[in-house]
CSV table of C-alpha atoms in Angstrom, one decimal:
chain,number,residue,atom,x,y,z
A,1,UNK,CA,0.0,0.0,0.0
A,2,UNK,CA,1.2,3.3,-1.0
A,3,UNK,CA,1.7,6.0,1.6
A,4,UNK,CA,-1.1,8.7,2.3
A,5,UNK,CA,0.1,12.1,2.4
A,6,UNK,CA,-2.4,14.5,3.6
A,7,UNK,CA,-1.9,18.6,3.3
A,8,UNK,CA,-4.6,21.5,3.8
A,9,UNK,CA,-5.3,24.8,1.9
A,10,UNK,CA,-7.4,27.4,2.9
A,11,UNK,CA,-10.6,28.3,0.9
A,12,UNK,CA,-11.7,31.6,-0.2
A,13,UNK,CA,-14.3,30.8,3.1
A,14,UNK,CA,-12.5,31.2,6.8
A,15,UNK,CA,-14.4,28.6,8.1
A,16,UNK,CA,-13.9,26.0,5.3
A,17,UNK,CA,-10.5,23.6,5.1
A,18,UNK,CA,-9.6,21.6,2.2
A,19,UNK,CA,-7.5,18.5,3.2
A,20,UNK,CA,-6.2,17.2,0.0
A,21,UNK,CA,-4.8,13.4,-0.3
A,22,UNK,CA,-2.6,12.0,-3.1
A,23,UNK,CA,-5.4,9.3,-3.9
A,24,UNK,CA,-8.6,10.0,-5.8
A,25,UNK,CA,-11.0,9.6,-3.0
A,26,UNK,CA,-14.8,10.1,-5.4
A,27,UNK,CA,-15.2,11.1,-9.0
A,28,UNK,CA,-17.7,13.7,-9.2
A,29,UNK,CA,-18.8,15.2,-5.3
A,30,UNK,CA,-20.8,14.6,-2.4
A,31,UNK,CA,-21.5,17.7,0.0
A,32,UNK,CA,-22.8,16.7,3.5
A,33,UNK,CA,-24.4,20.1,5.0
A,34,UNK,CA,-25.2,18.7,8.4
A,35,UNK,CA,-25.2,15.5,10.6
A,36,UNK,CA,-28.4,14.1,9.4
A,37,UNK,CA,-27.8,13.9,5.4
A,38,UNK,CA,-24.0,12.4,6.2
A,39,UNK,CA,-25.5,9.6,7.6
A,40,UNK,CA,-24.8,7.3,4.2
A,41,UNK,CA,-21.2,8.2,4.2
A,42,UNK,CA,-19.4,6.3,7.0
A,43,UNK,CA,-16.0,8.9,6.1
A,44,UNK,CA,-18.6,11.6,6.8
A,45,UNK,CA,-20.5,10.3,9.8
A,46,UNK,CA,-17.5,9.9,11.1
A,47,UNK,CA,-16.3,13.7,10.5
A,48,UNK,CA,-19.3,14.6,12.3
A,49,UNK,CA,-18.5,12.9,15.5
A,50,UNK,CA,-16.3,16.0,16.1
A,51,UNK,CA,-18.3,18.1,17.7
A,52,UNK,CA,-16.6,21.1,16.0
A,53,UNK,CA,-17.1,20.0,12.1
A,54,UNK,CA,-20.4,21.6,10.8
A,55,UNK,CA,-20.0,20.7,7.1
A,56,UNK,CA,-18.2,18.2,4.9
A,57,UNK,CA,-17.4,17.8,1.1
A,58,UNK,CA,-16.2,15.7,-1.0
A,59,UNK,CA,-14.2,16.2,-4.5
A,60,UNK,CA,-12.0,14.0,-6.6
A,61,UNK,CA,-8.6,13.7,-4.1
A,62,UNK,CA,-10.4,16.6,-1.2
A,63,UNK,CA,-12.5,16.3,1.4
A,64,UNK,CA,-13.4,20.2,2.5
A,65,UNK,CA,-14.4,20.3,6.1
A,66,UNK,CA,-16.1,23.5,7.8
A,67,UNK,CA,-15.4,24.0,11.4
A,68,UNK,CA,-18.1,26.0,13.5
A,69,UNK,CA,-17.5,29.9,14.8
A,70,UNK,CA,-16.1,28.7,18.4
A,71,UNK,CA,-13.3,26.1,16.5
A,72,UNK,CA,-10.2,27.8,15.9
A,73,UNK,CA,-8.1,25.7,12.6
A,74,UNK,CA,-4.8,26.4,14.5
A,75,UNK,CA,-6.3,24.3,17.4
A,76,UNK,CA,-8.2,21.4,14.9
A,77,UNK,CA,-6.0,21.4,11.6
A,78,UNK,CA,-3.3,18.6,12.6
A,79,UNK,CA,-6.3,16.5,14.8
A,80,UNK,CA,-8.1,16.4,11.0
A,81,UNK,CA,-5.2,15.8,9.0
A,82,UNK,CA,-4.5,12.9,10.7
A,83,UNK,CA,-8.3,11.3,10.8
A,84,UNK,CA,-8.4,12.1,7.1
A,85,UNK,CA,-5.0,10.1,6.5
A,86,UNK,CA,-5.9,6.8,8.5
A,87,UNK,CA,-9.7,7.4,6.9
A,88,UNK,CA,-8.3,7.0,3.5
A,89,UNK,CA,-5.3,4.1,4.6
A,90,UNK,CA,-8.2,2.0,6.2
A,91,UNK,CA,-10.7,2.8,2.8
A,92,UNK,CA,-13.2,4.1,4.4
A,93,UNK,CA,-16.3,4.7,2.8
A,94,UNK,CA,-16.6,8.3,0.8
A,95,UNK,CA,-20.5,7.3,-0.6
A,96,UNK,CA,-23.3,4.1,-0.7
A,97,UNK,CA,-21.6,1.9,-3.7
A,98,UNK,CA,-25.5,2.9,-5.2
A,99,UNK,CA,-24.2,6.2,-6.1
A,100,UNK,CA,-24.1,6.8,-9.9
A,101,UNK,CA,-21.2,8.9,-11.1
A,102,UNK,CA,-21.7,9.1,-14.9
A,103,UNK,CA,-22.7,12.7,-15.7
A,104,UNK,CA,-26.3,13.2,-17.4
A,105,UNK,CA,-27.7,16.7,-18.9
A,106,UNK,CA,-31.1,16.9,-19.1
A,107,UNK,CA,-33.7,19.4,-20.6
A,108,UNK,CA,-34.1,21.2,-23.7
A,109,UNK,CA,-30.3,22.7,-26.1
A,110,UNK,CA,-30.3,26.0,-23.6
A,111,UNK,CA,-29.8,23.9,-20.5
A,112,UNK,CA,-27.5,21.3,-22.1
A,113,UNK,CA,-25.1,24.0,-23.2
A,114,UNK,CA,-25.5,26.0,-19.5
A,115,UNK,CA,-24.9,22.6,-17.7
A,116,UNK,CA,-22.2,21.6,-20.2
A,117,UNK,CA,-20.4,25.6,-19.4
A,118,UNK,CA,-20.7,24.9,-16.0
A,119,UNK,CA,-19.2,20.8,-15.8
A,120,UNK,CA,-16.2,21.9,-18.2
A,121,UNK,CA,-15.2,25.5,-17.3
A,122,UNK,CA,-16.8,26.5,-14.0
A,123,UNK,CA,-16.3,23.4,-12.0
A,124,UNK,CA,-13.0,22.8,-11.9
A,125,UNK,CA,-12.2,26.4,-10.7
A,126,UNK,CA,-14.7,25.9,-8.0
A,127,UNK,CA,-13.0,22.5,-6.9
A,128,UNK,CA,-9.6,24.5,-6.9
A,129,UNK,CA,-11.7,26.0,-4.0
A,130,UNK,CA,-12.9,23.2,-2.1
A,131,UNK,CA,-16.1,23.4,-3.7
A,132,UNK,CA,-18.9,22.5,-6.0
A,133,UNK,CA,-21.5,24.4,-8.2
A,134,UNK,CA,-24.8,22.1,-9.1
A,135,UNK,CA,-27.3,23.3,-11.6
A,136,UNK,CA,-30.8,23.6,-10.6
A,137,UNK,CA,-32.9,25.1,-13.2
A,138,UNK,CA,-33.3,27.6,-16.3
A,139,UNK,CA,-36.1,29.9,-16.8
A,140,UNK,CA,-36.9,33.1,-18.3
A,141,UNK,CA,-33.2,33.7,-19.4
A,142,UNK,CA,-32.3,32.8,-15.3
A,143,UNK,CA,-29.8,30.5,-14.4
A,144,UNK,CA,-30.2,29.1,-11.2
A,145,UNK,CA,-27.2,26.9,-9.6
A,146,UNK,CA,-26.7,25.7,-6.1
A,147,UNK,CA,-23.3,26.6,-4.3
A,148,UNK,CA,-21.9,23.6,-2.2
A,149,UNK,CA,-19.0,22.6,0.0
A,150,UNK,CA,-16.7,26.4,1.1
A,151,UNK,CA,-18.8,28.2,-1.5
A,152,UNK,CA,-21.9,27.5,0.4
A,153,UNK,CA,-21.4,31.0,3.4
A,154,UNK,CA,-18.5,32.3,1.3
A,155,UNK,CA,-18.2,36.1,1.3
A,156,UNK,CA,-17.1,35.9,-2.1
A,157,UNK,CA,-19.0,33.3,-3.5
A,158,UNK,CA,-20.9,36.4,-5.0
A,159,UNK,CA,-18.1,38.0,-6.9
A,160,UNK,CA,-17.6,34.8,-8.2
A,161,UNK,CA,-20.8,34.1,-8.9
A,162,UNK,CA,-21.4,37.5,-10.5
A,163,UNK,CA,-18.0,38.4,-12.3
A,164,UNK,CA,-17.2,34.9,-12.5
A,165,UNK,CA,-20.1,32.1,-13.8
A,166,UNK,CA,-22.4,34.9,-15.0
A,167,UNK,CA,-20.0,36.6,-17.4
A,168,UNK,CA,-18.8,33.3,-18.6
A,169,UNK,CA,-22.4,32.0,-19.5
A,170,UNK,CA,-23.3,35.2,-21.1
A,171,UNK,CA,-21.0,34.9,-23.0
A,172,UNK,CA,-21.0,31.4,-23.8
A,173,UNK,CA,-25.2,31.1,-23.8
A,174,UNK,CA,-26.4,34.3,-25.7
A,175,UNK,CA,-29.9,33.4,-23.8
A,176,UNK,CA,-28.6,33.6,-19.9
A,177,UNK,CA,-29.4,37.1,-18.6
A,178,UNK,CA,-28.6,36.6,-15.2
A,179,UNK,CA,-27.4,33.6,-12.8
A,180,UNK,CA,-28.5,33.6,-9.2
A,181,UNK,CA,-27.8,31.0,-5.9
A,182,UNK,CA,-30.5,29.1,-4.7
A,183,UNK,CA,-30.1,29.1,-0.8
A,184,UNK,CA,-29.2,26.2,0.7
């Protein structure tokens, strides 16, 4: 067995952690809000047990972790880096083996272009983050998309949002006016 190296970046969001690995832990992502929806993940459930994690994520190699106001990272980064570690050496469970991973677009050519913008060119620069961008619906020349892992709460998930993913799909999408969050 190969040895698991584990090191953090910060996230555009102060209370969001990305602990990256050097083995592909999910393809596509999983975001785990709260307690209660990690309960299929056994690497989640088990991120919960701290009482100071209040969100976790999963990416490709990156499991992004959100600590709550009171947690300081000085005080929980090294505690986490080494659950992650012996999580991944003992394979435990990212997702329910049910989980599909192939990637589907659905609706009409307008929203297979938007989601095809957003899989190719937007996601990956979220990831870089620690997050995840998920589309939710078109209408009336308004994109909706749902912000996930250290987007969700980021101060500047707006700029990014705005100067970012809008311009892009203007751009790309002569029929987008405007993209807008759905709150989680």
């Amino acid at each position: 067995m190969a040895t698991i190296n584990v090191y953090t970046e910060s996230t555009p969001n102060p209370a969001t952690m990305k602990f990256l690995v050097n083995k592909l832990l999910i393809n596509g992502s999983l975001d785990y809000p709260d307690r209660e929806k990690a309960q299929e993940s056994a690497f989640a459930r088990e991120l919960f047990k701290f009482n100071f994690v209040n969100g976790v994520f999963f990416a490709s190699n990156f499991v992004t972790i959100t600590k709550t106001e009171d947690a300081e990272w000085s005080d929980i980064e090294a505690l986490l880096k080494e659950f992650v570690k012996g999580a991944v050496e003992s394979e435990l469970a990212v997702k329910p083996e049910e989980h599909s991973e192939e990637v589907v677009f659905e609706g009409n050519d307008v929203e297979v272009k938007i989601q095809q913008v957003l899989h190719d060119y937007v996601r990956p620069a979220v990831e870089q983050d620690g997050g995840a961008i998920a589309y939710k619906s078109f209408d009336n020349g308004i994109v909706t998309v749902e912000l996930r892992g250290s987007c969700s709460g980021c101060p500047s998930s707006t700029i990014t949002l705005k100067a970012g993913i809008e311009g892009l799909l203007k751009r790309m999408v002569p029929e987008v006016d405007e993209v807008v969050a759905n709150a989680m």
